[in-house]
GROMACS .gro file of C-alpha atoms in nm:
model
  382
    1UNK     CA    1  13.634   3.663   5.662
    2UNK     CA    2  13.457   3.885   5.423
    3UNK     CA    3  13.608   3.885   5.082
    4UNK     CA    4  13.630   4.145   4.838
    5UNK     CA    5  13.457   4.019   4.542
    6UNK     CA    6  13.231   3.733   4.473
    7UNK     CA    7  13.131   3.648   4.147
    8UNK     CA    8  12.761   3.695   4.087
    9UNK     CA    9  12.543   3.371   4.041
   10UNK     CA   10  12.151   3.398   3.987
   11UNK     CA   11  12.052   2.964   4.003
   12UNK     CA   12  12.028   2.932   3.586
   13UNK     CA   13  12.374   2.945   3.533
   14UNK     CA   14  12.456   2.619   3.553
   15UNK     CA   15  12.155   2.449   3.381
   16UNK     CA   16  12.220   2.701   3.084
   17UNK     CA   17  12.546   2.598   3.070
   18UNK     CA   18  12.478   2.246   3.087
   19UNK     CA   19  12.212   2.325   2.752
   20UNK     CA   20  12.517   2.434   2.592
   21UNK     CA   21  12.709   2.146   2.691
   22UNK     CA   22  12.469   1.898   2.514
   23UNK     CA   23  12.414   2.107   2.218
   24UNK     CA   24  12.583   2.066   1.844
   25UNK     CA   25  12.680   2.426   1.937
   26UNK     CA   26  12.936   2.520   2.145
   27UNK     CA   27  13.183   2.735   1.996
   28UNK     CA   28  13.063   3.050   2.012
   29UNK     CA   29  12.743   3.250   1.801
   30UNK     CA   30  12.494   2.983   1.912
   31UNK     CA   31  12.138   3.053   2.055
   32UNK     CA   32  12.255   3.217   2.382
   33UNK     CA   33  12.478   3.395   2.255
   34UNK     CA   34  12.239   3.558   1.997
   35UNK     CA   35  11.974   3.609   2.305
   36UNK     CA   36  12.254   3.798   2.491
   37UNK     CA   37  12.376   4.038   2.163
   38UNK     CA   38  11.993   4.058   2.117
   39UNK     CA   39  11.925   4.163   2.490
   40UNK     CA   40  12.175   4.447   2.454
   41UNK     CA   41  12.063   4.562   2.141
   42UNK     CA   42  11.713   4.619   2.263
   43UNK     CA   43  11.785   4.681   2.615
   44UNK     CA   44  12.053   4.973   2.549
   45UNK     CA   45  12.000   5.021   2.267
   46UNK     CA   46  12.274   4.958   2.015
   47UNK     CA   47  12.314   4.923   1.666
   48UNK     CA   48  12.502   4.629   1.704
   49UNK     CA   49  12.662   4.391   1.983
   50UNK     CA   50  12.943   4.140   1.968
   51UNK     CA   51  13.060   3.933   2.265
   52UNK     CA   52  13.383   3.883   2.302
   53UNK     CA   53  13.624   3.706   2.515
   54UNK     CA   54  13.738   3.970   2.737
   55UNK     CA   55  13.671   4.380   2.705
   56UNK     CA   56  14.073   4.344   2.628
   57UNK     CA   57  13.980   4.171   2.344
   58UNK     CA   58  13.687   4.435   2.267
   59UNK     CA   59  13.912   4.715   2.295
   60UNK     CA   60  14.180   4.507   2.029
   61UNK     CA   61  13.869   4.464   1.810
   62UNK     CA   62  13.815   4.808   1.865
   63UNK     CA   63  14.143   4.952   1.780
   64UNK     CA   64  14.172   4.718   1.453
   65UNK     CA   65  13.823   4.890   1.359
   66UNK     CA   66  13.995   5.238   1.319
   67UNK     CA   67  14.321   5.117   1.171
   68UNK     CA   68  14.502   5.224   1.465
   69UNK     CA   69  14.882   5.237   1.255
   70UNK     CA   70  15.284   5.268   1.431
   71UNK     CA   71  15.323   5.673   1.545
   72UNK     CA   72  14.922   5.718   1.586
   73UNK     CA   73  14.842   5.871   1.884
   74UNK     CA   74  14.548   5.801   2.131
   75UNK     CA   75  14.432   6.007   2.433
   76UNK     CA   76  14.289   5.830   2.738
   77UNK     CA   77  14.340   5.863   3.136
   78UNK     CA   78  14.627   5.707   3.330
   79UNK     CA   79  14.410   5.622   3.586
   80UNK     CA   80  14.282   5.283   3.399
   81UNK     CA   81  14.350   4.918   3.389
   82UNK     CA   82  14.637   4.816   3.143
   83UNK     CA   83  14.434   4.684   2.829
   84UNK     CA   84  14.273   5.058   2.780
   85UNK     CA   85  14.629   5.118   2.644
   86UNK     CA   86  14.749   4.790   2.531
   87UNK     CA   87  14.514   4.716   2.285
   88UNK     CA   88  14.620   5.059   2.083
   89UNK     CA   89  15.005   4.988   2.180
   90UNK     CA   90  14.980   4.657   2.020
   91UNK     CA   91  14.894   4.828   1.681
   92UNK     CA   92  15.192   5.055   1.731
   93UNK     CA   93  15.002   5.380   1.864
   94UNK     CA   94  15.196   5.628   2.126
   95UNK     CA   95  14.929   5.691   2.422
   96UNK     CA   96  14.861   6.049   2.565
   97UNK     CA   97  14.784   6.065   2.898
   98UNK     CA   98  14.601   6.353   3.055
   99UNK     CA   99  14.516   6.442   3.382
  100UNK     CA  100  14.191   6.336   3.566
  101UNK     CA  101  13.929   6.550   3.749
  102UNK     CA  102  13.947   6.459   4.165
  103UNK     CA  103  13.553   6.450   4.198
  104UNK     CA  104  13.492   6.114   3.962
  105UNK     CA  105  13.822   6.029   3.889
  106UNK     CA  106  13.734   6.013   3.505
  107UNK     CA  107  13.942   6.183   3.213
  108UNK     CA  108  13.935   6.562   3.284
  109UNK     CA  109  13.746   6.670   2.908
  110UNK     CA  110  13.883   7.062   2.930
  111UNK     CA  111  14.215   6.900   2.895
  112UNK     CA  112  14.192   6.696   2.621
  113UNK     CA  113  14.244   6.945   2.355
  114UNK     CA  114  14.552   7.051   2.477
  115UNK     CA  115  14.685   6.673   2.392
  116UNK     CA  116  14.573   6.654   2.019
  117UNK     CA  117  14.806   6.666   1.762
  118UNK     CA  118  14.817   6.580   1.387
  119UNK     CA  119  14.870   6.226   1.479
  120UNK     CA  120  14.601   6.170   1.702
  121UNK     CA  121  14.368   5.911   1.604
  122UNK     CA  122  14.117   5.833   1.864
  123UNK     CA  123  14.006   5.958   2.244
  124UNK     CA  124  13.914   5.693   2.513
  125UNK     CA  125  13.731   5.798   2.804
  126UNK     CA  126  13.689   5.552   3.085
  127UNK     CA  127  13.382   5.527   3.244
  128UNK     CA  128  13.554   5.490   3.617
  129UNK     CA  129  13.377   5.305   3.918
  130UNK     CA  130  13.055   5.350   3.635
  131UNK     CA  131  12.970   5.695   3.665
  132UNK     CA  132  12.993   5.871   3.331
  133UNK     CA  133  13.254   6.089   3.200
  134UNK     CA  134  13.157   6.412   3.026
  135UNK     CA  135  13.079   6.283   2.699
  136UNK     CA  136  12.892   6.565   2.585
  137UNK     CA  137  13.210   6.741   2.545
  138UNK     CA  138  13.377   6.507   2.467
  139UNK     CA  139  13.211   6.395   2.148
  140UNK     CA  140  13.170   6.794   2.076
  141UNK     CA  141  13.585   6.776   2.074
  142UNK     CA  142  13.614   6.490   1.898
  143UNK     CA  143  13.345   6.572   1.640
  144UNK     CA  144  13.532   6.860   1.592
  145UNK     CA  145  13.906   6.736   1.527
  146UNK     CA  146  13.737   6.415   1.335
  147UNK     CA  147  13.851   6.167   1.586
  148UNK     CA  148  13.740   5.843   1.694
  149UNK     CA  149  13.551   5.759   2.047
  150UNK     CA  150  13.587   5.450   2.196
  151UNK     CA  151  13.465   5.455   2.544
  152UNK     CA  152  13.604   5.186   2.783
  153UNK     CA  153  13.282   5.086   2.940
  154UNK     CA  154  13.458   4.795   3.124
  155UNK     CA  155  13.303   4.897   3.455
  156UNK     CA  156  12.955   5.039   3.333
  157UNK     CA  157  12.678   4.852   3.245
  158UNK     CA  158  12.347   4.959   3.333
  159UNK     CA  159  12.517   5.298   3.380
  160UNK     CA  160  12.357   5.606   3.191
  161UNK     CA  161  12.478   5.954   3.118
  162UNK     CA  162  12.217   6.208   3.055
  163UNK     CA  163  11.930   5.900   2.966
  164UNK     CA  164  12.222   5.720   2.742
  165UNK     CA  165  12.370   5.398   2.822
  166UNK     CA  166  12.736   5.421   2.841
  167UNK     CA  167  12.909   5.227   2.573
  168UNK     CA  168  12.617   5.374   2.348
  169UNK     CA  169  12.749   5.722   2.283
  170UNK     CA  170  13.098   5.720   2.126
  171UNK     CA  171  13.151   5.510   1.808
  172UNK     CA  172  13.203   5.195   2.027
  173UNK     CA  173  13.170   5.091   2.312
  174UNK     CA  174  13.347   4.812   2.525
  175UNK     CA  175  13.240   4.609   2.854
  176UNK     CA  176  13.377   4.375   3.047
  177UNK     CA  177  13.206   4.036   3.228
  178UNK     CA  178  13.530   3.957   3.412
  179UNK     CA  179  13.444   3.796   3.739
  180UNK     CA  180  13.475   4.111   3.935
  181UNK     CA  181  13.210   4.319   3.737
  182UNK     CA  182  12.838   4.359   3.805
  183UNK     CA  183  12.781   4.046   3.527
  184UNK     CA  184  12.976   3.796   3.448
  185UNK     CA  185  13.028   3.538   3.144
  186UNK     CA  186  13.180   3.270   3.353
  187UNK     CA  187  13.496   3.453   3.499
  188UNK     CA  188  13.600   3.657   3.203
  189UNK     CA  189  13.423   3.785   2.907
  190UNK     CA  190  13.341   4.120   2.739
  191UNK     CA  191  13.138   4.307   2.474
  192UNK     CA  192  13.211   4.519   2.188
  193UNK     CA  193  12.918   4.820   2.147
  194UNK     CA  194  12.928   4.916   1.755
  195UNK     CA  195  12.670   5.256   1.748
  196UNK     CA  196  12.867   5.337   1.382
  197UNK     CA  197  12.678   5.128   1.043
  198UNK     CA  198  13.046   5.183   0.860
  199UNK     CA  199  13.189   4.920   1.132
  200UNK     CA  200  12.914   4.698   1.168
  201UNK     CA  201  13.016   4.450   0.878
  202UNK     CA  202  13.388   4.427   0.945
  203UNK     CA  203  13.373   4.419   1.296
  204UNK     CA  204  13.216   4.051   1.242
  205UNK     CA  205  13.472   3.960   0.988
  206UNK     CA  206  13.752   4.092   1.216
  207UNK     CA  207  13.603   3.866   1.547
  208UNK     CA  208  13.606   3.567   1.318
  209UNK     CA  209  13.993   3.581   1.241
  210UNK     CA  210  13.972   3.756   0.919
  211UNK     CA  211  13.697   3.540   0.750
  212UNK     CA  212  13.314   3.591   0.620
  213UNK     CA  213  13.221   3.269   0.837
  214UNK     CA  214  12.928   3.486   0.991
  215UNK     CA  215  12.820   3.599   0.613
  216UNK     CA  216  12.844   3.279   0.512
  217UNK     CA  217  12.611   3.087   0.758
  218UNK     CA  218  12.359   3.362   0.687
  219UNK     CA  219  12.339   3.264   0.304
  220UNK     CA  220  12.484   3.559   0.279
  221UNK     CA  221  12.810   3.493   0.058
  222UNK     CA  222  12.817   3.130  -0.118
  223UNK     CA  223  13.232   3.070  -0.005
  224UNK     CA  224  13.364   3.097   0.368
  225UNK     CA  225  13.719   3.250   0.348
  226UNK     CA  226  13.978   3.479   0.458
  227UNK     CA  227  13.892   3.809   0.365
  228UNK     CA  228  14.041   4.059   0.568
  229UNK     CA  229  14.246   4.115   0.890
  230UNK     CA  230  14.143   3.951   1.186
  231UNK     CA  231  14.198   3.730   1.524
  232UNK     CA  232  14.003   3.471   1.765
  233UNK     CA  233  13.749   3.718   1.937
  234UNK     CA  234  13.463   3.502   1.936
  235UNK     CA  235  13.395   3.367   2.281
  236UNK     CA  236  13.249   3.004   2.355
  237UNK     CA  237  12.859   2.951   2.337
  238UNK     CA  238  12.930   2.840   2.734
  239UNK     CA  239  13.060   3.175   2.806
  240UNK     CA  240  12.740   3.337   2.687
  241UNK     CA  241  12.505   3.051   2.848
  242UNK     CA  242  12.645   3.155   3.157
  243UNK     CA  243  12.619   3.502   3.091
  244UNK     CA  244  12.245   3.484   3.009
  245UNK     CA  245  12.172   3.305   3.339
  246UNK     CA  246  12.246   3.674   3.486
  247UNK     CA  247  12.107   3.882   3.228
  248UNK     CA  248  11.716   3.718   3.270
  249UNK     CA  249  11.773   3.881   3.659
  250UNK     CA  250  12.002   4.199   3.578
  251UNK     CA  251  11.758   4.427   3.666
  252UNK     CA  252  11.756   4.245   4.055
  253UNK     CA  253  12.135   4.268   4.027
  254UNK     CA  254  12.156   4.579   3.985
  255UNK     CA  255  11.897   4.708   4.211
  256UNK     CA  256  12.072   4.452   4.452
  257UNK     CA  257  12.428   4.625   4.429
  258UNK     CA  258  12.248   4.995   4.456
  259UNK     CA  259  12.131   4.890   4.784
  260UNK     CA  260  12.456   4.784   4.899
  261UNK     CA  261  12.599   5.111   4.775
  262UNK     CA  262  12.322   5.357   4.907
  263UNK     CA  263  12.375   5.146   5.269
  264UNK     CA  264  12.754   5.209   5.301
  265UNK     CA  265  12.695   5.617   5.166
  266UNK     CA  266  12.451   5.648   5.402
  267UNK     CA  267  12.621   5.495   5.745
  268UNK     CA  268  12.971   5.648   5.639
  269UNK     CA  269  12.836   6.024   5.574
  270UNK     CA  270  12.886   6.082   5.966
  271UNK     CA  271  13.283   6.063   5.887
  272UNK     CA  272  13.251   6.309   5.577
  273UNK     CA  273  13.093   6.540   5.814
  274UNK     CA  274  13.425   6.527   6.013
  275UNK     CA  275  13.615   6.572   5.748
  276UNK     CA  276  13.778   6.208   5.770
  277UNK     CA  277  13.675   6.055   5.466
  278UNK     CA  278  13.592   6.139   5.108
  279UNK     CA  279  13.269   5.983   4.984
  280UNK     CA  280  13.204   5.913   4.626
  281UNK     CA  281  13.057   6.198   4.415
  282UNK     CA  282  12.785   6.163   4.169
  283UNK     CA  283  12.738   6.422   3.899
  284UNK     CA  284  12.399   6.500   3.827
  285UNK     CA  285  12.396   6.418   3.515
  286UNK     CA  286  12.501   6.031   3.569
  287UNK     CA  287  12.332   5.736   3.706
  288UNK     CA  288  12.560   5.425   3.802
  289UNK     CA  289  12.529   5.098   3.887
  290UNK     CA  290  12.709   5.012   4.170
  291UNK     CA  291  12.976   4.903   4.048
  292UNK     CA  292  13.227   4.972   4.325
  293UNK     CA  293  13.193   5.196   4.678
  294UNK     CA  294  13.518   5.331   4.675
  295UNK     CA  295  13.599   5.617   4.902
  296UNK     CA  296  13.912   5.855   4.998
  297UNK     CA  297  14.099   5.914   5.277
  298UNK     CA  298  14.396   6.182   5.358
  299UNK     CA  299  14.705   6.005   5.237
  300UNK     CA  300  14.910   5.698   5.147
  301UNK     CA  301  15.019   5.656   5.487
  302UNK     CA  302  14.630   5.699   5.609
  303UNK     CA  303  14.538   5.414   5.348
  304UNK     CA  304  14.797   5.166   5.436
  305UNK     CA  305  14.716   5.199   5.778
  306UNK     CA  306  14.363   5.166   5.718
  307UNK     CA  307  14.389   4.881   5.531
  308UNK     CA  308  14.635   4.722   5.738
  309UNK     CA  309  14.353   4.769   6.022
  310UNK     CA  310  14.092   4.586   5.797
  311UNK     CA  311  14.305   4.333   5.690
  312UNK     CA  312  14.329   4.237   6.112
  313UNK     CA  313  13.978   4.201   6.121
  314UNK     CA  314  14.008   3.980   5.801
  315UNK     CA  315  13.790   4.252   5.564
  316UNK     CA  316  13.977   4.272   5.241
  317UNK     CA  317  13.946   4.599   5.065
  318UNK     CA  318  14.156   4.687   4.795
  319UNK     CA  319  14.350   4.992   4.638
  320UNK     CA  320  14.387   5.043   4.236
  321UNK     CA  321  14.501   5.146   3.973
  322UNK     CA  322  14.903   5.248   3.968
  323UNK     CA  323  14.888   5.506   3.721
  324UNK     CA  324  14.988   5.359   3.393
  325UNK     CA  325  15.222   5.685   3.308
  326UNK     CA  326  15.439   5.536   3.645
  327UNK     CA  327  15.478   5.197   3.511
  328UNK     CA  328  15.785   5.064   3.325
  329UNK     CA  329  15.555   5.011   2.998
  330UNK     CA  330  15.397   5.366   3.071
  331UNK     CA  331  15.752   5.519   3.005
  332UNK     CA  332  15.835   5.329   2.719
  333UNK     CA  333  15.492   5.364   2.520
  334UNK     CA  334  15.312   5.672   2.650
  335UNK     CA  335  15.331   6.055   2.750
  336UNK     CA  336  15.170   6.253   2.993
  337UNK     CA  337  15.019   6.602   2.851
  338UNK     CA  338  15.056   6.868   3.077
  339UNK     CA  339  15.089   6.812   3.468
  340UNK     CA  340  15.003   6.526   3.703
  341UNK     CA  341  14.794   6.721   3.936
  342UNK     CA  342  14.531   6.467   4.051
  343UNK     CA  343  14.614   6.147   3.930
  344UNK     CA  344  14.880   6.050   4.090
  345UNK     CA  345  14.796   6.237   4.430
  346UNK     CA  346  14.406   6.081   4.440
  347UNK     CA  347  14.475   5.733   4.337
  348UNK     CA  348  14.726   5.679   4.638
  349UNK     CA  349  14.422   5.791   4.848
  350UNK     CA  350  14.186   5.529   4.728
  351UNK     CA  351  14.019   5.217   4.907
  352UNK     CA  352  13.767   4.994   4.768
  353UNK     CA  353  13.519   4.813   5.032
  354UNK     CA  354  13.359   4.462   4.985
  355UNK     CA  355  13.076   4.495   4.744
  356UNK     CA  356  12.920   4.235   4.557
  357UNK     CA  357  12.548   4.096   4.411
  358UNK     CA  358  12.416   3.961   4.790
  359UNK     CA  359  12.623   4.132   5.042
  360UNK     CA  360  12.477   4.018   5.339
  361UNK     CA  361  12.375   4.314   5.579
  362UNK     CA  362  12.579   4.190   5.874
  363UNK     CA  363  12.860   4.182   5.717
  364UNK     CA  364  12.864   4.524   5.548
  365UNK     CA  365  12.806   4.636   5.899
  366UNK     CA  366  13.118   4.457   6.048
  367UNK     CA  367  13.280   4.632   5.763
  368UNK     CA  368  13.160   4.993   5.856
  369UNK     CA  369  13.220   4.950   6.233
  370UNK     CA  370  13.560   4.861   6.153
  371UNK     CA  371  13.570   5.176   5.981
  372UNK     CA  372  13.454   5.417   6.226
  373UNK     CA  373  13.705   5.197   6.508
  374UNK     CA  374  13.981   5.318   6.304
  375UNK     CA  375  13.863   5.678   6.275
  376UNK     CA  376  13.761   5.652   6.659
  377UNK     CA  377  14.096   5.815   6.792
  378UNK     CA  378  14.024   6.132   6.577
  379UNK     CA  379  13.710   6.271   6.719
  380UNK     CA  380  13.447   6.041   6.481
  381UNK     CA  381  13.149   5.893   6.717
  382UNK     CA  382  13.058   5.561   6.640
   0.00000   0.00000   0.00000
C-alpha cells in the first residue's frame, strides 16, 4: 500500500525527546522550546515566535490578542480547515466567507473589500498548499480600513511571498506542526508568529493561562500571579524536542519534498496538455514548500471514479475540504458574501496525491503509472 502521508523522521527526534524526558524541565519553554523559537525568529525572521500545542491554539491565541468580541465579523475563505473559523467563532464572531481564486484556491483579494462592514475586525488569508495569497493587496485593504490580518500559514512553513516568509507579513501568523505537515512536533503542534510589537508581551501572558509566569522566571517581576485572561497554550518540552530534530534538517526536508513535487509535475504534464487534468499554478511572486501535490479533474464524478481506481491499486489519494459555508455549523455561524462561483465547484474537482519526506521514487512512479492507466481510454499515451 502507498500511504497518503508519513510523518517526517530525520533520526535525531528520539534522542532529543529522551533528553527532554530526563531533564528537569518537560512542561514547556525549556531548552528545546527556546531553540525552536530562536530558529524561527532568526530564519523567517520575525519579531517573536511562540510554540503552541496546535495551529488551532495559535489561531485562538491570535483571536484573544485582537480582542474579538461577540458581533464582530472576520473575513476568510470558506475553503479551509474548520479551525480557521472556529478560533474566532469561539469569541462570538460572525464569519464572513468570500469566494476563492480558481488558480491558487486562495481567497480572492478582489472580493474582500465588498465584504467589509463597520463590524469587520480582521481578515484571515489562508495560504493553501503553501502558496501565498496576494498579500500586498490584502495588507493595503487592511491598512486602509484599519483591520487586523492574521495569516493562516498552517501549510506554509518555508514558503515566501515576494521574498518574505509566509506568516511574517500580517500582524500575526499561525503555523501547524501536525503529523501531516512538512515538519511535525510529534503528531500535533503549532506556532504563533507575532509581527506587531503591541502583541508581544500580552501574547506570553495569555499563552500562560493569563499569568506573568514567563516574566517572573526572567526576573522581570517579583510576583507570579494572574494578570489577564488566558488559556493553556504552552506545548510540552517533548513536543519541542521532537520538532528540533526536524528543524536541524529543515532545508533537507524541504529540498526532498520539492523534488518529489517536481517529479509529479513533470510526469503528469502530458495529461494536462491533453486536457485531462489541471496541474497546480504557482504565481511568479511565490515560492512554495511542496506541502502537497494536488491536481484537478473534470468534475466530482470523475474524481470519485479516479479515487476508486487508485484505491483498488492500494494508492491512498484524498480530497479536501468540504467548503465550510455548506456545513451545518457554517450555516449557523457564518454567511457567504457574494456568489459562490468557484469555492464549491473547484473543491469538487481537486484530488491530493501521496507526498511526504523520503517518498521512494518507485512508489511515486507507481502512482503516476496508474494515473495514466485511468486516463488511457481517453486519448492519453502512457
